[in-house]
């Protein structure tokens, strides 16, 4: 079992920055991919960014050039640096961890609220 905890959300003004963190913990496991999703108010969840075990990244078009996903393998932690935030970035942000070993499984965090408002 893998426990996933996000942190770093909050209220920020348009044009501001925030960094989200996501830490995975538990018994021995091997991570395949780490990703951030978000769910804006009244909308469906959407993929924001992914980071693979091979350290390749992928971003939603809406955040390219503004958001950066990075990881610390030793700490089983993934970060999302968010710059030039806009009101449309307001959402609950969720971390998704996909494991390779001891089995292929997916774990989600509880979510962290990001609100962009003046």
Short mmCIF file of C-alpha atoms in Angstrom, two decimals:
data_model
loop_
_atom_site.label_atom_id
_atom_site.label_comp_id
_atom_site.label_asym_id
_atom_site.label_seq_id
_atom_site.Cartn_x
_atom_site.Cartn_y
_atom_site.Cartn_z
CA UNK A 1 0.00 0.00 0.00
CA UNK A 2 1.28 3.45 -0.96
CA UNK A 3 0.19 6.58 0.83
CA UNK A 4 0.12 9.79 -1.22
CA UNK A 5 0.01 13.26 0.31
CA UNK A 6 -0.10 16.59 -1.53
CA UNK A 7 0.76 19.97 -0.06
CA UNK A 8 1.42 23.54 -1.12
CA UNK A 9 -1.95 24.74 -2.30
CA UNK A 10 -3.43 28.07 -1.35
CA UNK A 11 -4.70 31.43 -2.52
CA UNK A 12 -2.59 33.43 -4.95
CA UNK A 13 -3.15 36.53 -7.07
CA UNK A 14 -3.17 36.37 -10.87
CA UNK A 15 0.38 36.32 -12.16
CA UNK A 16 1.66 34.72 -8.98
CA UNK A 17 3.40 31.42 -8.35
CA UNK A 18 2.91 28.33 -6.22
CA UNK A 19 4.76 25.06 -5.84
CA UNK A 20 2.86 21.88 -5.07
CA UNK A 21 4.53 18.84 -3.53
CA UNK A 22 3.44 15.23 -3.52
CA UNK A 23 5.14 12.60 -1.37
CA UNK A 24 4.57 8.87 -1.72
CA UNK A 25 5.34 6.61 1.23
CA UNK A 26 4.75 3.07 2.40
CA UNK A 27 6.26 -0.37 2.08
CA UNK A 28 8.89 -0.96 -0.59
CA UNK A 29 7.66 0.01 -4.04
CA UNK A 30 8.91 1.14 -7.43
CA UNK A 31 7.29 4.10 -9.14
CA UNK A 32 6.64 4.11 -12.89
CA UNK A 33 5.03 7.50 -13.41
CA UNK A 34 3.99 10.45 -11.31
CA UNK A 35 1.38 12.92 -12.48
CA UNK A 36 -0.67 15.93 -11.51
CA UNK A 37 -4.35 16.24 -12.38
CA UNK A 38 -6.75 19.00 -11.54
CA UNK A 39 -10.48 19.43 -11.29
CA UNK A 40 -11.79 22.97 -11.77
CA UNK A 41 -15.10 23.85 -10.08
CA UNK A 42 -17.99 22.24 -11.92
CA UNK A 43 -15.76 20.59 -14.51
CA UNK A 44 -14.26 17.19 -15.22
CA UNK A 45 -10.79 16.28 -14.03
CA UNK A 46 -7.97 16.97 -16.47
CA UNK A 47 -4.37 15.92 -16.80
CA UNK A 48 -1.90 18.69 -16.02
CA UNK A 49 1.55 17.09 -16.27
CA UNK A 50 3.31 13.74 -16.09
CA UNK A 51 6.81 12.61 -15.18
CA UNK A 52 7.96 9.16 -16.19
CA UNK A 53 10.55 6.90 -14.62
CA UNK A 54 12.77 7.78 -17.58
CA UNK A 55 12.34 11.44 -16.57
CA UNK A 56 10.35 12.38 -19.64
CA UNK A 57 7.66 15.00 -19.11
CA UNK A 58 4.37 15.82 -20.71
CA UNK A 59 2.13 18.86 -20.22
CA UNK A 60 -1.38 19.93 -21.02
CA UNK A 61 -1.39 22.66 -23.67
CA UNK A 62 -3.02 25.05 -21.21
CA UNK A 63 -0.02 24.97 -18.85
CA UNK A 64 2.93 24.60 -21.23
CA UNK A 65 5.56 27.22 -20.58
CA UNK A 66 4.05 28.11 -17.20
CA UNK A 67 4.15 24.89 -15.17
CA UNK A 68 7.12 22.60 -14.54
CA UNK A 69 6.94 19.07 -13.15
CA UNK A 70 10.00 17.61 -11.45
CA UNK A 71 10.82 14.78 -9.11
CA UNK A 72 13.14 13.57 -6.39
CA UNK A 73 13.47 9.82 -6.76
CA UNK A 74 15.27 9.37 -3.48
CA UNK A 75 12.33 10.95 -1.67
CA UNK A 76 9.57 9.53 -3.90
CA UNK A 77 8.38 13.09 -4.28
CA UNK A 78 7.07 15.03 -7.26
CA UNK A 79 6.69 18.78 -7.52
CA UNK A 80 4.65 21.11 -9.68
CA UNK A 81 6.06 24.59 -10.04
CA UNK A 82 3.28 26.86 -11.25
CA UNK A 83 4.09 30.32 -12.59
CA UNK A 84 1.98 33.05 -14.18
CA UNK A 85 -1.11 31.63 -12.53
CA UNK A 86 -4.49 32.69 -13.90
CA UNK A 87 -8.01 32.42 -12.50
CA UNK A 88 -8.68 29.51 -14.86
CA UNK A 89 -5.99 27.55 -13.00
CA UNK A 90 -8.25 27.49 -9.96
CA UNK A 91 -8.92 23.86 -9.14
CA UNK A 92 -8.31 21.02 -6.74
CA UNK A 93 -4.97 19.51 -7.74
CA UNK A 94 -4.44 15.77 -7.31
CA UNK A 95 -1.29 13.70 -7.41
CA UNK A 96 -1.38 10.30 -9.14
CA UNK A 97 1.27 7.66 -8.54
CA UNK A 98 1.57 4.60 -10.77
CA UNK A 99 3.72 1.78 -9.40
CA UNK A 100 5.63 -0.97 -11.18
CA UNK A 101 6.55 -3.14 -8.20
CA UNK A 102 5.51 -5.07 -6.22
CA UNK A 103 2.53 -4.70 -8.52
CA UNK A 104 1.11 -2.34 -11.12
CA UNK A 105 -1.23 -0.10 -9.24
CA UNK A 106 -2.44 3.49 -9.10
CA UNK A 107 -2.67 5.65 -6.00
CA UNK A 108 -4.18 9.09 -5.58
CA UNK A 109 -3.71 11.81 -3.03
CA UNK A 110 -6.53 13.62 -1.30
CA UNK A 111 -6.06 16.80 -3.33
CA UNK A 112 -4.96 20.34 -2.55
CA UNK A 113 -6.92 23.48 -3.40
CA UNK A 114 -5.37 26.16 -5.57
CA UNK A 115 -7.33 29.39 -5.89
CA UNK A 116 -6.19 32.20 -8.17
CA UNK A 117 -8.05 35.40 -7.42
CA UNK A 118 -7.41 39.08 -6.90
#
